[in-house]
Coordinates of C-alpha atoms in Angstrom, one line a residue:
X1419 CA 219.7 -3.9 -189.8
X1420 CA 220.4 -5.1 -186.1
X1421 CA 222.7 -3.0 -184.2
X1422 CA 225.1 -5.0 -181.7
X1423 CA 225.5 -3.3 -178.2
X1424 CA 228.9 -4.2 -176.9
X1425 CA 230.8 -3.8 -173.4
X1426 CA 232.2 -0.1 -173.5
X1427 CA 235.5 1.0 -172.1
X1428 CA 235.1 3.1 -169.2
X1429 CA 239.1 4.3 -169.2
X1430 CA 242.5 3.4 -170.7
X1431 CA 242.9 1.2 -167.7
X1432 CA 239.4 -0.6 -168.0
X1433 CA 239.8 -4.0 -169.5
X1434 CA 236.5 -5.3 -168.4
X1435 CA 232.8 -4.5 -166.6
X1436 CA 230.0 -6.5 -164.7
X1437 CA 226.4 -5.9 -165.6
X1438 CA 224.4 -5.2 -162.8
X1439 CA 221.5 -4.8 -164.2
X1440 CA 219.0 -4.7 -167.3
X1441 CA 217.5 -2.1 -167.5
X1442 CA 215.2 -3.6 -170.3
X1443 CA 213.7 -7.4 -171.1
X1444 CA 213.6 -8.8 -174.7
X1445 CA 210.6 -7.7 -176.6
X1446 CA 210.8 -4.1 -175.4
X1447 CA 211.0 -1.2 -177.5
X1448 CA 213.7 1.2 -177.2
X1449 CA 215.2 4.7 -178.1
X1450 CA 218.5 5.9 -178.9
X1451 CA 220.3 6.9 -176.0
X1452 CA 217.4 5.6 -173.7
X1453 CA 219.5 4.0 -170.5
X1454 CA 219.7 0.2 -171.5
X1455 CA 221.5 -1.4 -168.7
X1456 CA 223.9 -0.9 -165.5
X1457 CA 227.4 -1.7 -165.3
X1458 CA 230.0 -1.8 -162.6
X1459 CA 234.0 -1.6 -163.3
X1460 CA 237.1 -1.1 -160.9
X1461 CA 236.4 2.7 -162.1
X1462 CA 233.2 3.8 -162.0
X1463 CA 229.2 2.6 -162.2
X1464 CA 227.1 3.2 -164.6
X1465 CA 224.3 3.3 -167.4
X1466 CA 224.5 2.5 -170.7
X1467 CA 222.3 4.2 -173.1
X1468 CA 221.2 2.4 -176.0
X1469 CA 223.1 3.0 -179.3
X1470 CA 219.7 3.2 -181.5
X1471 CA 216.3 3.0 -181.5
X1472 CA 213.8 -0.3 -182.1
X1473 CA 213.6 -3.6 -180.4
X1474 CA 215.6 -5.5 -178.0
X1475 CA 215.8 -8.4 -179.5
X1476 CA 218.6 -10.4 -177.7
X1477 CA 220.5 -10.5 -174.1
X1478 CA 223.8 -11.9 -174.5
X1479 CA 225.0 -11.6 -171.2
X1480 CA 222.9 -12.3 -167.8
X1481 CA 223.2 -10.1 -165.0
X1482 CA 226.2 -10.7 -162.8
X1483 CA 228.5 -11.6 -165.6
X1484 CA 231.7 -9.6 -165.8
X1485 CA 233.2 -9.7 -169.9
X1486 CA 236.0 -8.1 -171.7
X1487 CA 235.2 -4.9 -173.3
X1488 CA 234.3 -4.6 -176.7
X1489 CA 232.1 -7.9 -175.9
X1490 CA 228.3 -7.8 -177.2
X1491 CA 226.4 -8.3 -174.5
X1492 CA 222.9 -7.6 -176.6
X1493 CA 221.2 -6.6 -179.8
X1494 CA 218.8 -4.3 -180.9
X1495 CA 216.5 -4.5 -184.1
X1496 CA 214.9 -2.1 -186.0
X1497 CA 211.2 -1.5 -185.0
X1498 CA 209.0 -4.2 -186.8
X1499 CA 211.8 -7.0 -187.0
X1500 CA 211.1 -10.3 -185.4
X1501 CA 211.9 -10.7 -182.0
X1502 CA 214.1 -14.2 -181.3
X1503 CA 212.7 -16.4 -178.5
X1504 CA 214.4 -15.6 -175.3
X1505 CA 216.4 -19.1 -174.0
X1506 CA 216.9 -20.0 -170.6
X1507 CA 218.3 -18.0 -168.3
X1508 CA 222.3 -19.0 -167.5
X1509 CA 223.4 -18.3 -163.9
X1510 CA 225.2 -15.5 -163.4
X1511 CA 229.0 -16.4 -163.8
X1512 CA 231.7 -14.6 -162.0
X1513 CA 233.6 -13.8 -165.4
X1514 CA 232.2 -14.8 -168.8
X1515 CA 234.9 -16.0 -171.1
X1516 CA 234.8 -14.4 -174.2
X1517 CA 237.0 -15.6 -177.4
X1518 CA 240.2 -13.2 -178.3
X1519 CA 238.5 -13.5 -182.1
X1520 CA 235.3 -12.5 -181.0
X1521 CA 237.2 -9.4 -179.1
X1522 CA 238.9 -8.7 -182.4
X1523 CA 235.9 -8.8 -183.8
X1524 CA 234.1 -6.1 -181.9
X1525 CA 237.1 -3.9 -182.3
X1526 CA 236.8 -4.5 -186.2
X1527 CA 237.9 -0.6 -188.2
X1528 CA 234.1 0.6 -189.8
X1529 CA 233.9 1.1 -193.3
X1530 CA 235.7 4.1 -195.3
X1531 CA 234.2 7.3 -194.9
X1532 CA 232.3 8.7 -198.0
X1533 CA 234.3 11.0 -200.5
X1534 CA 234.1 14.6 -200.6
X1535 CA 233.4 15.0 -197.0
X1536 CA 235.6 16.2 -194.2
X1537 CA 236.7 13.3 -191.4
X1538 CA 236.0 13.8 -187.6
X1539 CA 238.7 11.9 -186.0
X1540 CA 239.1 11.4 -182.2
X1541 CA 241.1 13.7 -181.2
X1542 CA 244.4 13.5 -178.7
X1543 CA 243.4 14.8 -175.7
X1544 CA 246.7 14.5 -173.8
X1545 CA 250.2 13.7 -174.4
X1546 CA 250.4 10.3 -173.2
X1547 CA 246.3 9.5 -174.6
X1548 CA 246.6 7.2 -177.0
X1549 CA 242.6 6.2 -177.3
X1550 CA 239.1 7.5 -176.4
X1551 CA 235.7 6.5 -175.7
X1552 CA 232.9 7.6 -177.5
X1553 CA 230.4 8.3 -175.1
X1554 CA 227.2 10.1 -176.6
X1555 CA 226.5 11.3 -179.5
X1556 CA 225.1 15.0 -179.7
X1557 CA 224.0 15.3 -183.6
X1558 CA 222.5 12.4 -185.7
X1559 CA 222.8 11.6 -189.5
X1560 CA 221.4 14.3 -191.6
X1561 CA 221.7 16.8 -188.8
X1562 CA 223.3 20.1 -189.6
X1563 CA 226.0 21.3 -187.5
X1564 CA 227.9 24.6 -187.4
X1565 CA 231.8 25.2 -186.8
X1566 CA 232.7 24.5 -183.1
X1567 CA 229.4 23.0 -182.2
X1568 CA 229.8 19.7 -180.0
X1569 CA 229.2 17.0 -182.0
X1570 CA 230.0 14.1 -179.6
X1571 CA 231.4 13.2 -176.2
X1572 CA 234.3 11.2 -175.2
X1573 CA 235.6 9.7 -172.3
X1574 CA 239.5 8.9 -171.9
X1575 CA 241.5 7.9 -168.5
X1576 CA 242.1 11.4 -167.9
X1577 CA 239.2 13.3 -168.8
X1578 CA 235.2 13.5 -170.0
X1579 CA 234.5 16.3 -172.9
X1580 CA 232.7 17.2 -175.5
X1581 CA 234.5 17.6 -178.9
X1582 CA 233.2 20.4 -181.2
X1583 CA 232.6 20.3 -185.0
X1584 CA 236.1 20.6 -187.0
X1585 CA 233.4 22.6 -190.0
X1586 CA 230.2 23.7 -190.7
X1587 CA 228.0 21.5 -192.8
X1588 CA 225.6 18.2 -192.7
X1589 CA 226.5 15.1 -190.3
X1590 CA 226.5 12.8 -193.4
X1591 CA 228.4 9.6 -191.2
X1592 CA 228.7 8.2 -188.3
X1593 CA 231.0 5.7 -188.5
X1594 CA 231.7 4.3 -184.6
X1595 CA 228.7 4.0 -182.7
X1596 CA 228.4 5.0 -178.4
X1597 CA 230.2 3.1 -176.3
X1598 CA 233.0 2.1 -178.6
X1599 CA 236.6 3.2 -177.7
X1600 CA 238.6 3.9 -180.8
X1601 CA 242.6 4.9 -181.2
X1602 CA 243.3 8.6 -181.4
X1603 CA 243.2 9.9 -185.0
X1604 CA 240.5 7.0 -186.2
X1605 CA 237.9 8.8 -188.3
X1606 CA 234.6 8.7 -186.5
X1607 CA 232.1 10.7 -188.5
X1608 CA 232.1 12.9 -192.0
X1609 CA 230.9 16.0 -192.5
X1610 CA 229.3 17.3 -195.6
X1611 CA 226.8 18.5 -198.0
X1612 CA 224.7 15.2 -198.5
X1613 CA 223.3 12.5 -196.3
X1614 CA 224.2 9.0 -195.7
X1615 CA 223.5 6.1 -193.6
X1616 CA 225.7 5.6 -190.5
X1617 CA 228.3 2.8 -190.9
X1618 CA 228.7 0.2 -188.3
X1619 CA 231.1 -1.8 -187.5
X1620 CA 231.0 -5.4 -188.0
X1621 CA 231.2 -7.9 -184.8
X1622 CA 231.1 -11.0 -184.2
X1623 CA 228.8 -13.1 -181.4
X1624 CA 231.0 -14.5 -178.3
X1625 CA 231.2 -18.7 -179.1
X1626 CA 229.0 -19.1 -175.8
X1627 CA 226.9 -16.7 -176.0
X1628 CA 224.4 -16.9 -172.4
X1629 CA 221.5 -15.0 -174.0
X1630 CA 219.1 -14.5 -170.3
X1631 CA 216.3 -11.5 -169.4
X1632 CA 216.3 -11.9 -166.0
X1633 CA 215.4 -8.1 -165.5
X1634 CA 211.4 -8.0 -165.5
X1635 CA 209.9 -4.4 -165.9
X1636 CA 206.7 -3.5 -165.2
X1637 CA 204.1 -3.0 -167.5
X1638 CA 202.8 0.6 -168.8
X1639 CA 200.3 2.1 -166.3
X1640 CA 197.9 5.2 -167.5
X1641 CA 199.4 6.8 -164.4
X1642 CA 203.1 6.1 -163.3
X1643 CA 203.4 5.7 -159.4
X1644 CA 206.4 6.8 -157.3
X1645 CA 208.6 4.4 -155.6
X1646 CA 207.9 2.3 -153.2
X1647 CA 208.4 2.8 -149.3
X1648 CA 211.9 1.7 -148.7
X1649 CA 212.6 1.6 -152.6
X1650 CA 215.4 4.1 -154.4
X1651 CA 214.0 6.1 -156.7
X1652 CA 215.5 5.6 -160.2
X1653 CA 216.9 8.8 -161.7
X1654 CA 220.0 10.3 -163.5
X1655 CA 222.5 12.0 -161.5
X1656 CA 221.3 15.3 -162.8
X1657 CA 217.7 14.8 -161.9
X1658 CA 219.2 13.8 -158.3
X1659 CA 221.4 17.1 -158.2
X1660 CA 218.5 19.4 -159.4
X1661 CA 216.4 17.3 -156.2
X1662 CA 219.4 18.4 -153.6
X1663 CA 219.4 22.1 -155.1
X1664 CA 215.1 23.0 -154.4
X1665 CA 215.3 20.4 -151.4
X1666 CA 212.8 17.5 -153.2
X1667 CA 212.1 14.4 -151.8
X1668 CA 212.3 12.0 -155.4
X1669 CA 210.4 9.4 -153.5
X1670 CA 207.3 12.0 -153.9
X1671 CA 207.6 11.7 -157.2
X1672 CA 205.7 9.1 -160.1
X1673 CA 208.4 8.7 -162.9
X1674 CA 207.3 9.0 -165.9
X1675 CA 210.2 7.5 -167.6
X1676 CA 211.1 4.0 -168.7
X1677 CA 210.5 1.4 -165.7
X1678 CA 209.3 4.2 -163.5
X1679 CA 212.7 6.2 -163.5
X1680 CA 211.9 10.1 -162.6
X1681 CA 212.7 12.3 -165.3
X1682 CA 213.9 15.6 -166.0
X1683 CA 210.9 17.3 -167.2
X1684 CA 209.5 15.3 -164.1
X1685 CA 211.3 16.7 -161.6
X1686 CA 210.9 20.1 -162.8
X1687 CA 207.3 19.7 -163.1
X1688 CA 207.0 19.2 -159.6
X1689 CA 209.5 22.3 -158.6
X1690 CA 206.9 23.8 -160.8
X1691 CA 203.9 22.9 -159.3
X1692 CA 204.9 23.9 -156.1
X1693 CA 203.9 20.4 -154.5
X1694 CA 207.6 19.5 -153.5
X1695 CA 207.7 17.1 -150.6
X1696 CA 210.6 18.8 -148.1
X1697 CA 213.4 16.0 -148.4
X1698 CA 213.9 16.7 -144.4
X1699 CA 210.4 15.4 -144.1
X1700 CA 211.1 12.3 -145.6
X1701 CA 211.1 9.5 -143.0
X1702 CA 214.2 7.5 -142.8
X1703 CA 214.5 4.0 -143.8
X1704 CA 217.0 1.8 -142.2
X1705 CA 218.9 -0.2 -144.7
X1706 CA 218.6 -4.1 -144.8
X1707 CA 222.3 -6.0 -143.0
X1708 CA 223.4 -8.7 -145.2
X1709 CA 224.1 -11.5 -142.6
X1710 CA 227.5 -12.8 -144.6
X1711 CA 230.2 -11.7 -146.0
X1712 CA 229.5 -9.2 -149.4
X1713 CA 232.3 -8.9 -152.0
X1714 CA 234.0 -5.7 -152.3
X1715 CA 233.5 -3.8 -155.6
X1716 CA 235.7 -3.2 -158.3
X1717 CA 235.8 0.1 -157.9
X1718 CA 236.5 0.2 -154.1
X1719 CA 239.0 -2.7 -154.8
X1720 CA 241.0 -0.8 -157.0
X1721 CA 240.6 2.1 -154.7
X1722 CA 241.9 0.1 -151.8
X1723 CA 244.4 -0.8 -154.1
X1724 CA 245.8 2.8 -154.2
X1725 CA 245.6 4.2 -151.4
X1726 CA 247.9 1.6 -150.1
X1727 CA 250.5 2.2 -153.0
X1728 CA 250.4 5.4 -151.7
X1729 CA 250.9 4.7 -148.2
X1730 CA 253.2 2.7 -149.3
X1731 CA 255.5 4.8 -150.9
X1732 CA 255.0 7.7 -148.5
X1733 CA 255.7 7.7 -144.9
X1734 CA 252.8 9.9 -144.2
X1735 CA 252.5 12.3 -140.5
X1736 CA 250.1 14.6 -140.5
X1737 CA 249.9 18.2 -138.3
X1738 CA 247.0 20.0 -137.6
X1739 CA 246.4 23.1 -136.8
X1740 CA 243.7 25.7 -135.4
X1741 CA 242.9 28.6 -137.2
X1742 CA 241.3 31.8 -135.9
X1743 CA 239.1 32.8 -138.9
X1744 CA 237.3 35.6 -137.8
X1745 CA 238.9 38.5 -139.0
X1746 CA 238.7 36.5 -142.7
X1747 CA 234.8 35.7 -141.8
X1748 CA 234.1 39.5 -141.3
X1749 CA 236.1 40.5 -144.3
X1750 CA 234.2 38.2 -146.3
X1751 CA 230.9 39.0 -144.8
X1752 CA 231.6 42.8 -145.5
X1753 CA 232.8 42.3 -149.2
X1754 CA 231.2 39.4 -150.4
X1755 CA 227.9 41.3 -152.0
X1756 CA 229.8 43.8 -153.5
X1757 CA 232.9 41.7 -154.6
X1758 CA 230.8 39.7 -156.7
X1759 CA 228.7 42.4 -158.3
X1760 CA 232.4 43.9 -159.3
X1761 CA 234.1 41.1 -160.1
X1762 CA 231.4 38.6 -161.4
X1763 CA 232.6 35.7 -159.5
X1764 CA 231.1 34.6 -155.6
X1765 CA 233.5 35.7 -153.0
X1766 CA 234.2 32.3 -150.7
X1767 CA 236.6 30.8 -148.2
X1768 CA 238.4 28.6 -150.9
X1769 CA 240.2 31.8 -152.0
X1770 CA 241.5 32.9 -149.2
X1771 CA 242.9 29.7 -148.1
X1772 CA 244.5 29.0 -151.3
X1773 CA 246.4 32.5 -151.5
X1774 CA 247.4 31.9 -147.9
X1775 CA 249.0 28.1 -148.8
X1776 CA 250.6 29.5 -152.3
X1777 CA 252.1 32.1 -150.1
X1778 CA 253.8 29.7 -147.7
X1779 CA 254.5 27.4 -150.3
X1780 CA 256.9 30.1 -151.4
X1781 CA 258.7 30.2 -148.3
X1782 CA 258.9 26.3 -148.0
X1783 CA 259.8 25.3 -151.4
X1784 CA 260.6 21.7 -150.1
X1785 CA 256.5 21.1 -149.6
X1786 CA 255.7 21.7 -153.2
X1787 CA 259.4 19.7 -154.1
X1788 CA 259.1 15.8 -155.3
X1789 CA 261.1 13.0 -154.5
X1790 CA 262.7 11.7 -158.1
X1791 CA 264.7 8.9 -157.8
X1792 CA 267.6 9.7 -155.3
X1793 CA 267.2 13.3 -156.1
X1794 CA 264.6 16.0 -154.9
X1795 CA 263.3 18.2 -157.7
X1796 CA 262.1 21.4 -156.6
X1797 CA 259.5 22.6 -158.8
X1798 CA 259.3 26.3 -160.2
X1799 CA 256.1 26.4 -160.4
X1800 CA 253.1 26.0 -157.4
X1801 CA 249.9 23.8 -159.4
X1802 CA 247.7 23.7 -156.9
X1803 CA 244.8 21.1 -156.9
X1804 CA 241.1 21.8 -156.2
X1805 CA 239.5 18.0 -155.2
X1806 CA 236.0 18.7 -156.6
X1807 CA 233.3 16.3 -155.3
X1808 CA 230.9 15.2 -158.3
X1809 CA 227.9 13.6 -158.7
X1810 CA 229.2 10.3 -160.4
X1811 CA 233.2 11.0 -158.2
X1812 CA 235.9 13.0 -157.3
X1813 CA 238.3 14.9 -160.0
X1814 CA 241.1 17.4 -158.9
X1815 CA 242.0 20.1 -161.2
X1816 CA 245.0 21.8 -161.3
X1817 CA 245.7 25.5 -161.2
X1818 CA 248.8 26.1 -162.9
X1819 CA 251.6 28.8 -162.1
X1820 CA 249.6 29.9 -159.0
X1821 CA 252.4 31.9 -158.2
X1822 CA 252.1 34.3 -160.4
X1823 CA 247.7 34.8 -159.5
X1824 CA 246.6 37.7 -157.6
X1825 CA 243.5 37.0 -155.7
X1826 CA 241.2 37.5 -158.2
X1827 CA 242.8 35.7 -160.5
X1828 CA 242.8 32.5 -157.8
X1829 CA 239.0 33.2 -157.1
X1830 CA 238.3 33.1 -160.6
X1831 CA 240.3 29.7 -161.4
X1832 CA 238.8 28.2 -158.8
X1833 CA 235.1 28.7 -159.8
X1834 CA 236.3 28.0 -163.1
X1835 CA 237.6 24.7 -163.3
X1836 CA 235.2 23.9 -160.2
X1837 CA 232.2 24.3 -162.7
X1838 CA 234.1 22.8 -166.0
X1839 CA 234.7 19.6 -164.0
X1840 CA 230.9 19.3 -163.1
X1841 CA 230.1 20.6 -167.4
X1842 CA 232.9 17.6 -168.5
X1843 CA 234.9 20.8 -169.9
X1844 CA 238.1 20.0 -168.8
X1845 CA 241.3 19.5 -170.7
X1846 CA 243.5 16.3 -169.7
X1847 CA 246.3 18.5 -168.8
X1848 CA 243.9 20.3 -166.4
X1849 CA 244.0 17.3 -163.7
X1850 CA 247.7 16.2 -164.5
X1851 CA 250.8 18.8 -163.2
X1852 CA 250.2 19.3 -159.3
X1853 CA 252.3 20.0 -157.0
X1854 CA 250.3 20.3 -154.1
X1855 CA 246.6 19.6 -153.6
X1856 CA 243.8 21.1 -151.3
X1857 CA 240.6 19.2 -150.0
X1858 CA 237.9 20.4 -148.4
X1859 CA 236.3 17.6 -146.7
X1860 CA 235.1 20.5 -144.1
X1861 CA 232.1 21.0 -145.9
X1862 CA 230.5 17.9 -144.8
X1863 CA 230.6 19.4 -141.1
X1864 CA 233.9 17.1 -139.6
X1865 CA 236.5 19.1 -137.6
X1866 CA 239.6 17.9 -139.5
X1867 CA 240.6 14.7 -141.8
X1868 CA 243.7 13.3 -142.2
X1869 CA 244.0 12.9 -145.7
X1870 CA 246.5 10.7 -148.0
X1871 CA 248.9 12.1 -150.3
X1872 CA 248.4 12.4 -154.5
X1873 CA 251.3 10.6 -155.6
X1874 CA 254.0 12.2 -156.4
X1875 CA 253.2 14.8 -154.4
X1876 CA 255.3 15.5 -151.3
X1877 CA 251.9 17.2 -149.2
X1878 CA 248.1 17.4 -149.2
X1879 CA 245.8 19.9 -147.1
X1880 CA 242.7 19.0 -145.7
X1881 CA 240.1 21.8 -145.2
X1882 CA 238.2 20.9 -141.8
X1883 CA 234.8 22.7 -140.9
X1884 CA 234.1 26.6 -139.8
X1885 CA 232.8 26.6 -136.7
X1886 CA 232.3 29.4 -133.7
X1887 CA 234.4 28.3 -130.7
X1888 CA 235.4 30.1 -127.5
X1889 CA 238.8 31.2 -127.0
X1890 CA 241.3 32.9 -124.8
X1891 CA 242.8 36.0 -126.4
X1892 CA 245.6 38.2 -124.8
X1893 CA 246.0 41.2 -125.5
X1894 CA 249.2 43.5 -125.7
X1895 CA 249.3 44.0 -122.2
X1896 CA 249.2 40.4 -121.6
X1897 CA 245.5 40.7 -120.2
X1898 CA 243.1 37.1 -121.0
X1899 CA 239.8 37.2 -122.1
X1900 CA 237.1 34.3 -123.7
X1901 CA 235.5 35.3 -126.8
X1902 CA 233.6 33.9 -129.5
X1903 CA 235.6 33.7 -132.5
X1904 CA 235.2 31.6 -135.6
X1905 CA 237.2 28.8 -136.0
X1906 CA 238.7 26.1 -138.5
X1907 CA 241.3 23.1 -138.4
X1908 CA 244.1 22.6 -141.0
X1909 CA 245.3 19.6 -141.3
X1910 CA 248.5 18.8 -143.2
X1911 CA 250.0 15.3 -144.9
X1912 CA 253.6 15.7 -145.9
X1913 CA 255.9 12.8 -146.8
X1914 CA 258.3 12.1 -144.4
X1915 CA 261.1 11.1 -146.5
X1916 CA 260.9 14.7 -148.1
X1917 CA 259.3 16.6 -145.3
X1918 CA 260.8 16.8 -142.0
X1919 CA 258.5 17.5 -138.9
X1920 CA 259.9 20.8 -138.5
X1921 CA 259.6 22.2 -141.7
X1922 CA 255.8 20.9 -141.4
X1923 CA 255.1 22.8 -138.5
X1924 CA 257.0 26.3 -139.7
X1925 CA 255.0 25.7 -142.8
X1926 CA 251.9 25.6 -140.8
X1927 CA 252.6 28.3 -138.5
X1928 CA 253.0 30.7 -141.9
X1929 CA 249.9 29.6 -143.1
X1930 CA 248.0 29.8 -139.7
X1931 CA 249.5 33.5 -139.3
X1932 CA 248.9 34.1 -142.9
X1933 CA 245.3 34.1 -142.7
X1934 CA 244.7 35.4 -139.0
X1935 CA 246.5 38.6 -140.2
X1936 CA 245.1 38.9 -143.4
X1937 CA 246.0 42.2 -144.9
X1938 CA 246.5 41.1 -148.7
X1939 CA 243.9 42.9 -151.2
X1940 CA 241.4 40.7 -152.7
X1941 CA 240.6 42.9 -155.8

């Protein structure tokens, strides 16, 4: 039975995506979950994996088109079927239109679920989340699966996660295929004692359907070759982050995946081995100028888009302010071996800084307040952000009721949520709530940033680098001398309307004296 593979939803907000590129030609065989082709939307880019194994067998949609979601763009036949004769490539249109019935279609409910089973239904994951996406599929039909296990993962505007088993038993039904976004509460799988063939849902073809390859691949070599001088290796994110971790060069390395793309097992194979290329070693490539204008991305439109709104509704200053780390630095440098054999969690900077600003933001309660209306709402609570930088973005978790943390309470959140955001662990209500965020842009070696403020926030702090400056110190007597001392800038954004200068510059004078006379335990 031919399996339709549609436009997914990337996010609540995501009404549409442009395919970049195919990934695969008609005629090729393919496996479930086997990246099929690349898309781009005002959110995020990225590959689609195949929703089952066999034979592509149709390309809808050409590269460079941009369609609604839910659209089928391709369709895939089980192993053996008969392959329909590719037509003529259409030129790539700016925005496909695509029939509201044809939409409908796509979005048509599956069939009931089979009796004496128990429904897996997508699950609300967030007060105001009204539908998710189903992303990958961790169990297939006739799988068994035990209570709790993670059966599936979803994508919603808010957050990626994996959703466990609601009961032990066999994966009997799935009834909504990857890549389909579904309302909250629709049944999407059974779970029981027998075995059954996954439902699909029905959908209909666009009425202008531009079926075009105009991806080529290359054909199976006995040996796969690496990339060519100048050429991007292709690879997951996760192949890419293990290369960063053992310092590997990728373009070193023959992929053995589909269309050359390096592979897990390849990547380790060569840590293995021993034989990793030094990515320092690589010689650099310059990149190619277009010589016209290129059209900004969706993604980098929309982000244009808000930070303007935010600038917009904030009348943002910023203060910065030097720090004189080095009485933290030793502290951490003293304790950090043992700290972590105690307490099971890696003593950093991050720690201290955020005890320091929860501290101040006690005595200035109007940086962690918010502007409502006419009114200013001063909130109870300090939630404190954490911008983590990902492979495929940037999410910022919130640390609730900070105030209420001791220091190793505050170490631990941190590393927590840090490593659940790169795992696609965390709860929706774990990057809504803040009151105040912190960014560490410092760690890419600048001196300071100047960042803009998460709306509604009233205040953002930038982390700038640690570096070892000279400085004048004076001592008690009043006596100057130069010494080497470690040193970091603080910057801070603060709404105008909310914040005035002065209470900016008190606030930062806290924090500043906070951490250059640290005498708070860490546990």
């Amino acid at each position: 039975m031919p399996t339709d593979v549609v436009m997914p939803q990337m996010g609540e907000s995501i009404t549409e995506g442009t395919i970049t590129k195919w990934l695969k030609k008609v005629g090729d065989t393919v496996n479930r979950d086997e990246p099929l082709f690349e898309i781009s939307t005002d959110k995020v880019d990225a590959e689609i994996p195949s929703p089952a194994a066999g034979t592509l067998t149709e390309i809808k949609v050409p590269e460079g088109s941009t369609v609604g979601i839910n659209t089928i763009v391709a369709v895939i036949a089980e192993s053996g079927s008969a392959v329909a004769a590719p037509k003529a490539p259409a030129p790539a249109a700016k925005k496909d239109t695509v029939t509201p019935a044809a939409k409908e279609a796509a979005a048509a409910p599956t069939a009931p679920a089979s009796s004496g089973g128990t429904d897996v239904v997508m699950p609300q994951m967030g007060e105001s989340i009204t539908e998710g996406t189903i992303t990958k599929w961790l169990k297939k039909v006739g799988d068994t699966v035990n209570r709790d296990e993670p059966i599936f993962e979803i994508s919603t505007d808010k957050v990626d996660a994996e959703i466990p088993s609601p009961v032990a038993g066999t994966l009997t039904e799935i009834k909504v295929p990857e890549g389909s976004t579904v309302s909250i509460n629709t049944v999407v799988a059974v779970i029981g004692g027998g075995s059954a063939a996954p439902a699909r849902a029905a959908a209909a073809a666009p009425t202008t359907p531009t079926p075009a390859p105009t991806q080529t691949t290359k054909p199976a070599a006995a040996t796969p070759a690496p990339a060519a001088a100048g050429e991007r290796p292709r690879s997951s994110p996760l192949v890419r982050k293990i290369a960063k971790d053992n310092n590997v060069d990728l373009t070193g390395i023959a992929g053995s995946g589909a269309a050359g793309r390096i592979t897990k097992s390849d990547i380790l194979a060569r840590i293995a081995g021993g034989t990793a290329k030094p990515a320092d070693a690589a010689k650099p490539t310059a990149a190619p100028i277009p010589g016209e204008a290129v059209p900004m991305t969706k993604m980098r439109t929309i982000i244009a888009q808000r930070m303007v709104e935010s600038k917009r509704t904030s009348p943002h200053v910023h203060t910065v302010f030097k720090v004189d780390m080095t009485r933290i630095v030793k502290l951490r440098e003293k304790e950090k071996s043992k700290y972590e054999q105690r307490n099971g969690v890696k003593l950093t900077y991050m720690p201290f800084i955020t005890a320091a600003a929860i501290a101040t933001l006690i005595k200035f309660p109007i940086v962690n307040a918010v502007i409502e209306g006419d009114s200013i709402r001063y909130n109870r609570n300090i939630n404190v952000g954490i911008a983590v930088a990902l492979d495929w973005g940037l999410i910022v978790p919130v640390i609730k009721h900070c105030e209420e943390k001791s220091f190793l309470g505050i170490a631990r959140a941190i590393a927590d949520v840090a490593d659940r955001a790169r795992s696609k662990k965390l709860a929706p209500d774990e990057v809504s709530g803040g009151t105040f965020t912190l960014t560490n842009s410092g760690i890419f070696g600048e001196e300071f940033g100047l960042p803009i403020i998460n709306q509604p926030q009233s205040a953002i702090m930038g982390i700038g680098g640690l570096s070892k400056e000279p400085l004048v110190l004076t001592d008690k007597d009043g006596q100057d001398t130069i010494a080497i001392r470690s040193v970091q800038h603080f910057s801070l954004g603060f709404d105008h309307r909310i914040v005035d200068g002065a209470d900016a510059g008190k606030f930062m004078a806290a924090f500043k004296s906070h951490l250059e006379n640290w005498e708070d335990e860490i546990g």
